[in-house]
Amino acid sequence: MGNCMDGIRNSCDRQKNTNIKSSLPAVCFVWQLSMIILFGVFVRYNVESDTHWVEHKKKDNITSDIENDFYFRYPSFQDVHVMIFVGFGFLMTFLKRYSFGAVGFNFLVAAFGIQWALLMQGWFHSLDYNDGKIKIGIENLINADFCVAGCLIAYGALLGKVSPVQLLVMTLFGVTLFAVEEYIILNILHAKDAGGSMVIHTFGAYYGLSISWVLYRPDLDKSKHLNGSVYHSDVFAMIGTLFLWMFWPSFNSAIADHGDGQHRAAINTYLALASTVLTTVAMSSLFEKTGKLDMVHIQNSTLAGGVAVGTAAEFMLSPYGSLIVGFFCGIISTLGYIFFSPFLEEKLKIQDTCGIHNLHAMPGVLGGIVGAISAAAATKTVYGDEGLVNTFDFKGSFANRVPTIQGGYQAAGLCVALCFGIGGGILLPIWGDPADENCYDDEIYWEVPEDEESVPPVLAYNNHMIPNKHSNSAGKSRTWQHSSEY
Amino acid sequence: MGNCMDGIRNSCDRQKNTNIKSSLPAVCFVWQLSMIILFGVFVRYNVESDTHWVEHKKKDNITSDIENDFYFRYPSFQDVHVMIFVGFGFLMTFLKRYSFGAVGFNFLVAAFGIQWALLMQGWFHSLDYNDGKIKIGIENLINADFCVAGCLIAYGALLGKVSPVQLLVMTLFGVTLFAVEEYIILNILHAKDAGGSMVIHTFGAYYGLSISWVLYRPDLDKSKHLNGSVYHSDVFAMIGTLFLWMFWPSFNSAIADHGDGQHRAAINTYLALASTVLTTVAMSSLFEKTGKLDMVHIQNSTLAGGVAVGTAAEFMLSPYGSLIVGFFCGIISTLGYIFFSPFLEEKLKIQDTCGIHNLHAMPGVLGGIVGAISAAAATKTVYGDEGLVNTFDFKGSFANRVPTIQGGYQAAGLCVALCFGIGGGILLPIWGDPADENCYDDEIYWEVPEDEESVPPVLAYNNHMIPNKHSNSAGKSRTWQHSSEY
Amino acid sequence: MGNCMDGIRNSCDRQKNTNIKSSLPAVCFVWQLSMIILFGVFVRYNVESDTHWVEHKKKDNITSDIENDFYFRYPSFQDVHVMIFVGFGFLMTFLKRYSFGAVGFNFLVAAFGIQWALLMQGWFHSLDYNDGKIKIGIENLINADFCVAGCLIAYGALLGKVSPVQLLVMTLFGVTLFAVEEYIILNILHAKDAGGSMVIHTFGAYYGLSISWVLYRPDLDKSKHLNGSVYHSDVFAMIGTLFLWMFWPSFNSAIADHGDGQHRAAINTYLALASTVLTTVAMSSLFEKTGKLDMVHIQNSTLAGGVAVGTAAEFMLSPYGSLIVGFFCGIISTLGYIFFSPFLEEKLKIQDTCGIHNLHAMPGVLGGIVGAISAAAATKTVYGDEGLVNTFDFKGSFANRVPTIQGGYQAAGLCVALCFGIGGGILLPIWGDPADENCYDDEIYWEVPEDEESVPPVLAYNNHMIPNKHSNSAGKSRTWQHSSEY
């Protein structure tokens, strides 16, 4: 039935494989052992997390422990951490029978990804050339979480259609590509991207979409009945939405400059997100026959403003500028869900489970453009002499940069993110995805309890049409039994 | 059937209108555009979130970026933000079929309200007379969240009985009234109210209750079957309860004075809330025939201590004083649910869905009284000379205030909050609420997935009494289809 | 049917008593009143939360309010607070019909425990000998939360099998024992235990396990059908898991030394936890016939790394050291669930509902050992002269301690924790537990709504086999009625 599109998209030849008994433990053990070895060789505490900090303080005339970067960034770090594990994890629980996979595989992928990210980003950004060691502190932890966010965005497109082993492979490659792309954009091009509109969202989304294109399933209708929500799964997803929404100001300000930089980034993000909620609700109601709201839009499009204000969050975007960005993002993202997602699936053969094209790809690109324009438009009148230099870091070998040039490099950065995302996804070796009829189903990778609840006792006793299985066994019992099965 | 009570309460004449297709998008778009224009004209960054901060630091001899107010208040701000969006949102998900409306409309109302609050509060409190601009920083964001809390409290009384358009109107008026009331209480009367027992809770609760009185529905029994919880919706509501309970110390300390002020406010709130839990449990068990606990009490009354300690949180209330406040609040609030709510509904014709009279109104008034008494009882022995002046801000034109006088002004502040709440609610123009039989039902404003789960597959196949609808369609499918309906 | 094992284990003689109508309110009221009296006599604000702070600042030449300990610890405190109330509470909601009891009794126990802990720990650690008062600040609140964590761990073993009154008694004794044990370990032995591997986890776990041994129920099979999860209760439990996992770095760093101490503790915990996730997933898949993952492991064993790195978190464990600790904990903990829990139940007659032996006991002991070894192995080369003294607090009467000796005292501390845990649990007077057939059932202590949802309306109307009860009453209605039952 399926049509083999071309050489790259090899869905017909791939053997469907849902048994992960040998591959998953092997991958986890081998990779975790590798992490230990690599950390042993390369990773040490940085000066602010080492016991020698007390000597460092004296040398640098630091009078108080509160000057430790920990106190500038730890609250934001924890907010970002919640976004990665609860935000992304629960946002994907909307599927009626893939909540375990959503929150569980998100957990697995992120826990692996942050370790690999500490290494990859460390080699590029935190290598101490005196001793060849990567020196880590709180900012590295935030960046590792950021890096993983890119891969979790990609997971959104693949949700329900790939195995955990595939996800780990995707994360290994994704983190590697991310670190290279980030180095090119931030260090070589010297573009600014505090909230990662380009580096995280654009890259992550196109990475996921191109993997989804490679893995196209012409017969996905076989599991169509599971590709939807139930009442309570939609409420669970709102936990993810709200924690992402609330903590996004921390996301965009976490690695911004100390002082006014972090302060401004938080304000801009707060405003952009508020604006997005109203236009999302408006569009959702406007394009439905009877004016009813669609949970898909409320869960996702309300977040688009945070994505799009990422690059420019620490710039002098001004409060109304942030509102404008949020205003258009809510519109674009909701329209994307209504019109563009069906088009993507039917015409471009990209099956995007969570609609990351609407939540991350389009707003990410928009954010890159907003960043380029607002950088190019920066003036000394608005920023002040020192403020301009500090905000855009026109120092060292970049001391001669001027805002208009900076705008050009910002745009170049966006292109790099796009290329890495699309190219990386297409070239990724991937295999072992589940059969079409097993998609969106926790049963294949998880021990799933039977839901006794859905059979009220009175029914179970009186209704002889129900097989014994339902009246006897009552969910997965946690009575500890050393059963013969082990 | 319904009796028209009087001119103000016009429930009989109002046309029931559940179609929000034209009104909701229109209101959202027009208001969001107005926000952008007003922000463009009026709102700028304040000195601590502007790139000119670097010059300001030099001028004021500020040696470290950590002195930026952002680092004093951002962690508390994020906790408050969680209370507003997850706390209030999930607390209201207890209804079996109104969880979307609870968490979704809470989201919409708050996202609009914070923008309007930044403007309204800005004009009163943060206007820079040099250039006519409102200068915003982190404290403004906290205050905007606080302001919205008043409206969300009011939503608690109306939950399930009003349309989102009505809620937006209620928020527009509520935020406006709040800003005026707050200005009178805090600036003109110079009352202190760090945690907003008066300004937020008393005002918000009576605002909601008087709107509920205006919107009285004599035939609400038609949707009685939906005005209750199911097992999992009660667990969802506990998410709201706990995040409110845990972060309430941040709520009451968020805008308290730097240093000991914030520190003490957090301690007092922590203790008051702990005490409330025990008396709530005691009362809940005591007044039930078989001693069982009622989730309604645990979800709500456990929070009353945080409300009541709001005004006095930054005073030298002393740890046992906080425990005493919490002790009585748990009792009063639980008794309110048991005895007063039925009385309110039957005799006063006020239908209060979440029982905000017990959670916010009574504890809020109590908090105002506790604040007045503890202010009047303040002495230099306890506070220290400077401490007394700092805590009550007896400076500038209020340099001659003494504690006893301050107590009187605190009491006056409570009266102002009551008047604004009751008066505002009665005079609010409101229209377009859903029909009685549609109350507490997400179906009228949301695309609701059918719950396949509740029909176990084995039933669906074998039991011929189930119509096709249930065996075929399986929840709302997220397969992207550019259907003709758009 | 039950066999009376010995004198201590008196399960046969105990009268089963599920009516808590008189005992629960009595205990709550009497204890809360006692707390008020004791706080009135003993507890005051410390210098940093008192209005005299302004004078103190001048005296000590403190130039900024940001030096107040509040700003060093409040963000971590709030994270710990979330772990105690949402983390522990929701982790235990996995049971299909005990979610109210899990989250509700956790709430009650913790709210009481923190008050008693402030007193008990205060007498040992924060007594001002000048005026005989306990002076509390933010660090006391964190320690109170920590102390309660020990009792909540114990609750994990007893979940579903004890009454709330028993839990309160268990908490009263547990907190008391904790404070004594903590004083011996931290002050007399001068062992370090920032994250409480010994003081909190080892003590709490063995305390709970030995109580569970005393309360052994040979006929627990009677409620076996309720000792298991349903799909959505497993998702609720993941909320608990994730908030514990994400905020564990705050737990282990909350009371560590200012500056590099807190910084390093957070990094070590972050890494240990990441490593644990991978080995947990590996073992869970490896030991299941078809390689499927088990939610029990994912919910619990993923956290073991945080437990085991507790003692050594502020030491120079080095990043790869943390990964190694996490690596083995994931393996040991998962193996515990697979092999050791059945053994505990069948052979040792210990029924451990949540498997705390695998999550807290074994990793806690391991953490104590890791702490002892890494303390003994500490050198001036690694720590620096001052760093070594600061980290292990080799000051005052302990100025002559050397690392090897410190290692010995660390090991002694572990033994003290074990003895107090096991001894305390066995000697605890406990009575009034529910009958075997009522275990794991919210019905006996809570008003539980009937789940209309599980009977689709179409069924309720057409299927005559369903009794009227189900088609008429629809969940617990929240229509306020002053019913005659009160």
JSON list of N, CA, C and O in Angstrom, two decimals, chain B residues 67 94 96-97 227-228 231 250 259 262-263 268 270 287-288 292-293 318 382-383 386, chain C residues 21 45 58 64 68 71 74 99 138 145 442-443 445 447 451 453 474 476 478 486:
[
{"chain": "B", "resi": 67, "resn": "GLU", "atom": "N", "xyz": [22.09, 43.94, 43.05]},
{"chain": "B", "resi": 67, "resn": "GLU", "atom": "CA", "xyz": [21.23, 44.93, 43.71]},
{"chain": "B", "resi": 67, "resn": "GLU", "atom": "C", "xyz": [20.01, 45.29, 42.88]},
{"chain": "B", "resi": 67, "resn": "GLU", "atom": "O", "xyz": [19.10, 45.98, 43.36]},
{"chain": "B", "resi": 94, "resn": "PHE", "atom": "N", "xyz": [-12.44, 21.14, 39.61]},
{"chain": "B", "resi": 94, "resn": "PHE", "atom": "CA", "xyz": [-13.12, 20.06, 40.33]},
{"chain": "B", "resi": 94, "resn": "PHE", "atom": "C", "xyz": [-14.43, 19.64, 39.67]},
{"chain": "B", "resi": 94, "resn": "PHE", "atom": "O", "xyz": [-14.86, 18.51, 39.84]},
{"chain": "B", "resi": 96, "resn": "LYS", "atom": "N", "xyz": [-17.01, 18.09, 37.21]},
{"chain": "B", "resi": 96, "resn": "LYS", "atom": "CA", "xyz": [-16.77, 16.91, 36.37]},
{"chain": "B", "resi": 96, "resn": "LYS", "atom": "C", "xyz": [-16.68, 17.25, 34.89]},
{"chain": "B", "resi": 96, "resn": "LYS", "atom": "O", "xyz": [-15.96, 16.59, 34.16]},
{"chain": "B", "resi": 97, "resn": "ARG", "atom": "N", "xyz": [-17.38, 18.27, 34.45]},
{"chain": "B", "resi": 97, "resn": "ARG", "atom": "CA", "xyz": [-17.39, 18.60, 33.02]},
{"chain": "B", "resi": 97, "resn": "ARG", "atom": "C", "xyz": [-17.18, 20.08, 32.77]},
{"chain": "B", "resi": 97, "resn": "ARG", "atom": "O", "xyz": [-17.79, 20.66, 31.87]},
{"chain": "B", "resi": 227, "resn": "ASN", "atom": "N", "xyz": [-23.13, 19.88, 38.47]},
{"chain": "B", "resi": 227, "resn": "ASN", "atom": "CA", "xyz": [-22.50, 20.68, 39.52]},
{"chain": "B", "resi": 227, "resn": "ASN", "atom": "C", "xyz": [-21.93, 19.77, 40.61]},
{"chain": "B", "resi": 227, "resn": "ASN", "atom": "O", "xyz": [-22.45, 19.71, 41.73]},
{"chain": "B", "resi": 228, "resn": "GLY", "atom": "N", "xyz": [-20.91, 19.04, 40.27]},
{"chain": "B", "resi": 228, "resn": "GLY", "atom": "CA", "xyz": [-20.27, 18.13, 41.21]},
{"chain": "B", "resi": 228, "resn": "GLY", "atom": "C", "xyz": [-18.99, 17.61, 40.61]},
{"chain": "B", "resi": 228, "resn": "GLY", "atom": "O", "xyz": [-18.65, 17.91, 39.47]},
{"chain": "B", "resi": 231, "resn": "TYR", "atom": "N", "xyz": [-13.98, 11.51, 40.61]},
{"chain": "B", "resi": 231, "resn": "TYR", "atom": "CA", "xyz": [-12.77, 11.18, 41.36]},
{"chain": "B", "resi": 231, "resn": "TYR", "atom": "C", "xyz": [-11.54, 11.92, 40.85]},
{"chain": "B", "resi": 231, "resn": "TYR", "atom": "O", "xyz": [-10.85, 12.60, 41.60]},
{"chain": "B", "resi": 250, "resn": "SER", "atom": "N", "xyz": [5.18, 33.20, 49.18]},
{"chain": "B", "resi": 250, "resn": "SER", "atom": "CA", "xyz": [5.71, 34.11, 48.16]},
{"chain": "B", "resi": 250, "resn": "SER", "atom": "C", "xyz": [4.71, 35.20, 47.82]},
{"chain": "B", "resi": 250, "resn": "SER", "atom": "O", "xyz": [5.08, 36.35, 47.56]},
{"chain": "B", "resi": 259, "resn": "GLY", "atom": "N", "xyz": [14.67, 42.55, 52.55]},
{"chain": "B", "resi": 259, "resn": "GLY", "atom": "CA", "xyz": [15.31, 42.14, 53.80]},
{"chain": "B", "resi": 259, "resn": "GLY", "atom": "C", "xyz": [14.35, 41.49, 54.76]},
{"chain": "B", "resi": 259, "resn": "GLY", "atom": "O", "xyz": [13.63, 40.55, 54.40]},
{"chain": "B", "resi": 262, "resn": "GLN", "atom": "N", "xyz": [10.38, 40.90, 53.67]},
{"chain": "B", "resi": 262, "resn": "GLN", "atom": "CA", "xyz": [10.03, 39.71, 52.89]},
{"chain": "B", "resi": 262, "resn": "GLN", "atom": "C", "xyz": [10.21, 38.44, 53.72]},
{"chain": "B", "resi": 262, "resn": "GLN", "atom": "O", "xyz": [9.40, 37.51, 53.66]},
{"chain": "B", "resi": 263, "resn": "HIS", "atom": "N", "xyz": [11.29, 38.41, 54.47]},
{"chain": "B", "resi": 263, "resn": "HIS", "atom": "CA", "xyz": [11.63, 37.24, 55.28]},
{"chain": "B", "resi": 263, "resn": "HIS", "atom": "C", "xyz": [10.50, 36.92, 56.26]},
{"chain": "B", "resi": 263, "resn": "HIS", "atom": "O", "xyz": [10.01, 35.79, 56.36]},
{"chain": "B", "resi": 268, "resn": "ASN", "atom": "N", "xyz": [5.49, 34.13, 58.50]},
{"chain": "B", "resi": 268, "resn": "ASN", "atom": "CA", "xyz": [4.13, 34.23, 59.04]},
{"chain": "B", "resi": 268, "resn": "ASN", "atom": "C", "xyz": [3.13, 33.46, 58.20]},
{"chain": "B", "resi": 268, "resn": "ASN", "atom": "O", "xyz": [2.24, 32.80, 58.72]},
{"chain": "B", "resi": 270, "resn": "TYR", "atom": "N", "xyz": [3.71, 30.94, 56.10]},
{"chain": "B", "resi": 270, "resn": "TYR", "atom": "CA", "xyz": [4.00, 29.50, 56.23]},
{"chain": "B", "resi": 270, "resn": "TYR", "atom": "C", "xyz": [3.31, 28.93, 57.45]},
{"chain": "B", "resi": 270, "resn": "TYR", "atom": "O", "xyz": [2.66, 27.88, 57.40]},
{"chain": "B", "resi": 287, "resn": "PHE", "atom": "N", "xyz": [-18.04, 17.49, 61.39]},
{"chain": "B", "resi": 287, "resn": "PHE", "atom": "CA", "xyz": [-19.40, 17.81, 60.99]},
{"chain": "B", "resi": 287, "resn": "PHE", "atom": "C", "xyz": [-19.96, 16.87, 59.92]},
{"chain": "B", "resi": 287, "resn": "PHE", "atom": "O", "xyz": [-20.92, 17.21, 59.26]},
{"chain": "B", "resi": 288, "resn": "GLU", "atom": "N", "xyz": [-19.30, 15.75, 59.75]},
{"chain": "B", "resi": 288, "resn": "GLU", "atom": "CA", "xyz": [-19.86, 14.78, 58.82]},
{"chain": "B", "resi": 288, "resn": "GLU", "atom": "C", "xyz": [-20.31, 13.58, 59.64]},
{"chain": "B", "resi": 288, "resn": "GLU", "atom": "O", "xyz": [-19.64, 13.17, 60.58]},
{"chain": "B", "resi": 292, "resn": "LYS", "atom": "N", "xyz": [-16.10, 11.24, 57.94]},
{"chain": "B", "resi": 292, "resn": "LYS", "atom": "CA", "xyz": [-15.30, 11.27, 56.71]},
{"chain": "B", "resi": 292, "resn": "LYS", "atom": "C", "xyz": [-14.92, 12.70, 56.33]},
{"chain": "B", "resi": 292, "resn": "LYS", "atom": "O", "xyz": [-15.64, 13.65, 56.64]},
{"chain": "B", "resi": 293, "resn": "LEU", "atom": "N", "xyz": [-13.83, 12.82, 55.60]},
{"chain": "B", "resi": 293, "resn": "LEU", "atom": "CA", "xyz": [-13.38, 14.13, 55.15]},
{"chain": "B", "resi": 293, "resn": "LEU", "atom": "C", "xyz": [-14.04, 14.50, 53.83]},
{"chain": "B", "resi": 293, "resn": "LEU", "atom": "O", "xyz": [-14.31, 13.63, 53.00]},
{"chain": "B", "resi": 318, "resn": "SER", "atom": "N", "xyz": [4.32, 37.92, 65.10]},
{"chain": "B", "resi": 318, "resn": "SER", "atom": "CA", "xyz": [4.95, 36.84, 65.88]},
{"chain": "B", "resi": 318, "resn": "SER", "atom": "C", "xyz": [4.44, 35.47, 65.43]},
{"chain": "B", "resi": 318, "resn": "SER", "atom": "O", "xyz": [3.31, 35.34, 64.99]},
{"chain": "B", "resi": 382, "resn": "VAL", "atom": "N", "xyz": [8.76, 46.58, 70.48]},
{"chain": "B", "resi": 382, "resn": "VAL", "atom": "CA", "xyz": [8.76, 45.37, 69.65]},
{"chain": "B", "resi": 382, "resn": "VAL", "atom": "C", "xyz": [9.46, 45.61, 68.32]},
{"chain": "B", "resi": 382, "resn": "VAL", "atom": "O", "xyz": [10.26, 44.81, 67.87]},
{"chain": "B", "resi": 383, "resn": "TYR", "atom": "N", "xyz": [9.17, 46.74, 67.69]},
{"chain": "B", "resi": 383, "resn": "TYR", "atom": "CA", "xyz": [9.65, 46.98, 66.33]},
{"chain": "B", "resi": 383, "resn": "TYR", "atom": "C", "xyz": [11.02, 47.67, 66.29]},
{"chain": "B", "resi": 383, "resn": "TYR", "atom": "O", "xyz": [11.73, 47.58, 65.29]},
{"chain": "B", "resi": 386, "resn": "GLU", "atom": "N", "xyz": [13.65, 52.48, 64.30]},
{"chain": "B", "resi": 386, "resn": "GLU", "atom": "CA", "xyz": [13.72, 52.50, 62.83]},
{"chain": "B", "resi": 386, "resn": "GLU", "atom": "C", "xyz": [12.78, 51.46, 62.24]},
{"chain": "B", "resi": 386, "resn": "GLU", "atom": "O", "xyz": [12.17, 51.67, 61.19]},
{"chain": "C", "resi": 21, "resn": "LYS", "atom": "N", "xyz": [-14.32, 9.79, 63.56]},
{"chain": "C", "resi": 21, "resn": "LYS", "atom": "CA", "xyz": [-15.12, 10.99, 63.82]},
{"chain": "C", "resi": 21, "resn": "LYS", "atom": "C", "xyz": [-14.74, 11.67, 65.14]},
{"chain": "C", "resi": 21, "resn": "LYS", "atom": "O", "xyz": [-14.71, 12.89, 65.22]},
{"chain": "C", "resi": 45, "resn": "TYR", "atom": "N", "xyz": [11.09, 35.49, 65.96]},
{"chain": "C", "resi": 45, "resn": "TYR", "atom": "CA", "xyz": [11.84, 35.70, 64.72]},
{"chain": "C", "resi": 45, "resn": "TYR", "atom": "C", "xyz": [13.34, 35.77, 65.02]},
{"chain": "C", "resi": 45, "resn": "TYR", "atom": "O", "xyz": [13.73, 36.29, 66.07]},
{"chain": "C", "resi": 58, "resn": "LYS", "atom": "N", "xyz": [23.60, 47.68, 60.48]},
{"chain": "C", "resi": 58, "resn": "LYS", "atom": "CA", "xyz": [24.57, 48.74, 60.78]},
{"chain": "C", "resi": 58, "resn": "LYS", "atom": "C", "xyz": [25.70, 48.22, 61.64]},
{"chain": "C", "resi": 58, "resn": "LYS", "atom": "O", "xyz": [26.87, 48.48, 61.39]},
{"chain": "C", "resi": 64, "resn": "SER", "atom": "N", "xyz": [23.97, 45.68, 52.27]},
{"chain": "C", "resi": 64, "resn": "SER", "atom": "CA", "xyz": [22.81, 45.50, 51.40]},
{"chain": "C", "resi": 64, "resn": "SER", "atom": "C", "xyz": [21.86, 44.47, 51.98]},
{"chain": "C", "resi": 64, "resn": "SER", "atom": "O", "xyz": [22.27, 43.48, 52.59]},
{"chain": "C", "resi": 68, "resn": "ASN", "atom": "N", "xyz": [20.80, 39.29, 53.37]},
{"chain": "C", "resi": 68, "resn": "ASN", "atom": "CA", "xyz": [19.88, 38.55, 54.24]},
{"chain": "C", "resi": 68, "resn": "ASN", "atom": "C", "xyz": [19.79, 37.11, 53.74]},
{"chain": "C", "resi": 68, "resn": "ASN", "atom": "O", "xyz": [19.62, 36.87, 52.55]},
{"chain": "C", "resi": 71, "resn": "TYR", "atom": "N", "xyz": [17.60, 35.66, 50.78]},
{"chain": "C", "resi": 71, "resn": "TYR", "atom": "CA", "xyz": [17.89, 35.67, 49.35]},
{"chain": "C", "resi": 71, "resn": "TYR", "atom": "C", "xyz": [18.83, 34.56, 48.92]},
{"chain": "C", "resi": 71, "resn": "TYR", "atom": "O", "xyz": [18.91, 34.22, 47.74]},
{"chain": "C", "resi": 74, "resn": "TYR", "atom": "N", "xyz": [15.74, 31.28, 49.88]},
{"chain": "C", "resi": 74, "resn": "TYR", "atom": "CA", "xyz": [14.31, 31.21, 49.65]},
{"chain": "C", "resi": 74, "resn": "TYR", "atom": "C", "xyz": [13.93, 30.44, 48.37]},
{"chain": "C", "resi": 74, "resn": "TYR", "atom": "O", "xyz": [13.01, 29.61, 48.41]},
{"chain": "C", "resi": 99, "resn": "SER", "atom": "N", "xyz": [-6.08, 8.00, 45.89]},
{"chain": "C", "resi": 99, "resn": "SER", "atom": "CA", "xyz": [-5.44, 9.27, 45.56]},
{"chain": "C", "resi": 99, "resn": "SER", "atom": "C", "xyz": [-5.80, 10.37, 46.56]},
{"chain": "C", "resi": 99, "resn": "SER", "atom": "O", "xyz": [-4.98, 11.22, 46.88]},
{"chain": "C", "resi": 138, "resn": "ILE", "atom": "N", "xyz": [14.60, 31.50, 57.63]},
{"chain": "C", "resi": 138, "resn": "ILE", "atom": "CA", "xyz": [14.31, 30.66, 56.46]},
{"chain": "C", "resi": 138, "resn": "ILE", "atom": "C", "xyz": [14.96, 29.28, 56.57]},
{"chain": "C", "resi": 138, "resn": "ILE", "atom": "O", "xyz": [14.38, 28.27, 56.16]},
{"chain": "C", "resi": 145, "resn": "ASP", "atom": "N", "xyz": [10.85, 21.31, 56.83]},
{"chain": "C", "resi": 145, "resn": "ASP", "atom": "CA", "xyz": [10.40, 20.54, 55.67]},
{"chain": "C", "resi": 145, "resn": "ASP", "atom": "C", "xyz": [11.21, 19.25, 55.54]},
{"chain": "C", "resi": 145, "resn": "ASP", "atom": "O", "xyz": [10.65, 18.18, 55.24]},
{"chain": "C", "resi": 442, "resn": "ASP", "atom": "N", "xyz": [-10.29, 4.83, 49.45]},
{"chain": "C", "resi": 442, "resn": "ASP", "atom": "CA", "xyz": [-10.62, 6.15, 49.96]},
{"chain": "C", "resi": 442, "resn": "ASP", "atom": "C", "xyz": [-11.98, 6.20, 50.64]},
{"chain": "C", "resi": 442, "resn": "ASP", "atom": "O", "xyz": [-12.25, 7.09, 51.44]},
{"chain": "C", "resi": 443, "resn": "GLU", "atom": "N", "xyz": [-12.84, 5.25, 50.30]},
{"chain": "C", "resi": 443, "resn": "GLU", "atom": "CA", "xyz": [-14.22, 5.29, 50.80]},
{"chain": "C", "resi": 443, "resn": "GLU", "atom": "C", "xyz": [-14.31, 5.39, 52.32]},
{"chain": "C", "resi": 443, "resn": "GLU", "atom": "O", "xyz": [-15.26, 5.96, 52.85]},
{"chain": "C", "resi": 445, "resn": "TYR", "atom": "N", "xyz": [-12.36, 6.93, 54.53]},
{"chain": "C", "resi": 445, "resn": "TYR", "atom": "CA", "xyz": [-12.02, 8.19, 55.18]},
{"chain": "C", "resi": 445, "resn": "TYR", "atom": "C", "xyz": [-12.48, 9.42, 54.41]},
{"chain": "C", "resi": 445, "resn": "TYR", "atom": "O", "xyz": [-12.32, 10.54, 54.87]},
{"chain": "C", "resi": 447, "resn": "GLU", "atom": "N", "xyz": [-15.39, 11.35, 51.63]},
{"chain": "C", "resi": 447, "resn": "GLU", "atom": "CA", "xyz": [-16.60, 11.41, 50.81]},
{"chain": "C", "resi": 447, "resn": "GLU", "atom": "C", "xyz": [-16.15, 11.29, 49.37]},
{"chain": "C", "resi": 447, "resn": "GLU", "atom": "O", "xyz": [-15.56, 12.22, 48.83]},
{"chain": "C", "resi": 451, "resn": "ASP", "atom": "N", "xyz": [-18.54, 8.07, 40.22]},
{"chain": "C", "resi": 451, "resn": "ASP", "atom": "CA", "xyz": [-18.03, 8.47, 38.91]},
{"chain": "C", "resi": 451, "resn": "ASP", "atom": "C", "xyz": [-19.06, 8.27, 37.83]},
{"chain": "C", "resi": 451, "resn": "ASP", "atom": "O", "xyz": [-19.12, 7.23, 37.19]},
{"chain": "C", "resi": 453, "resn": "GLU", "atom": "N", "xyz": [-19.04, 9.58, 35.06]},
{"chain": "C", "resi": 453, "resn": "GLU", "atom": "CA", "xyz": [-18.30, 9.47, 33.80]},
{"chain": "C", "resi": 453, "resn": "GLU", "atom": "C", "xyz": [-18.13, 8.04, 33.31]},
{"chain": "C", "resi": 453, "resn": "GLU", "atom": "O", "xyz": [-18.16, 7.77, 32.12]},
{"chain": "C", "resi": 474, "resn": "ALA", "atom": "N", "xyz": [-25.49, 11.83, 40.16]},
{"chain": "C", "resi": 474, "resn": "ALA", "atom": "CA", "xyz": [-24.37, 12.04, 39.24]},
{"chain": "C", "resi": 474, "resn": "ALA", "atom": "C", "xyz": [-23.20, 12.65, 39.97]},
{"chain": "C", "resi": 474, "resn": "ALA", "atom": "O", "xyz": [-23.01, 13.86, 39.98]},
{"chain": "C", "resi": 476, "resn": "LYS", "atom": "N", "xyz": [-20.78, 13.57, 43.30]},
{"chain": "C", "resi": 476, "resn": "LYS", "atom": "CA", "xyz": [-21.10, 14.35, 44.49]},
{"chain": "C", "resi": 476, "resn": "LYS", "atom": "C", "xyz": [-21.47, 15.76, 44.03]},
{"chain": "C", "resi": 476, "resn": "LYS", "atom": "O", "xyz": [-20.69, 16.45, 43.41]},
{"chain": "C", "resi": 478, "resn": "ARG", "atom": "N", "xyz": [-22.22, 19.68, 44.28]},
{"chain": "C", "resi": 478, "resn": "ARG", "atom": "CA", "xyz": [-21.78, 20.76, 45.13]},
{"chain": "C", "resi": 478, "resn": "ARG", "atom": "C", "xyz": [-22.87, 21.82, 45.32]},
{"chain": "C", "resi": 478, "resn": "ARG", "atom": "O", "xyz": [-22.61, 22.94, 45.70]},
{"chain": "C", "resi": 486, "resn": "TYR", "atom": "N", "xyz": [-26.32, 17.31, 59.08]},
{"chain": "C", "resi": 486, "resn": "TYR", "atom": "CA", "xyz": [-25.39, 17.98, 59.99]},
{"chain": "C", "resi": 486, "resn": "TYR", "atom": "C", "xyz": [-26.07, 18.24, 61.34]},
{"chain": "C", "resi": 486, "resn": "TYR", "atom": "O", "xyz": [-27.15, 18.79, 61.36]}
]
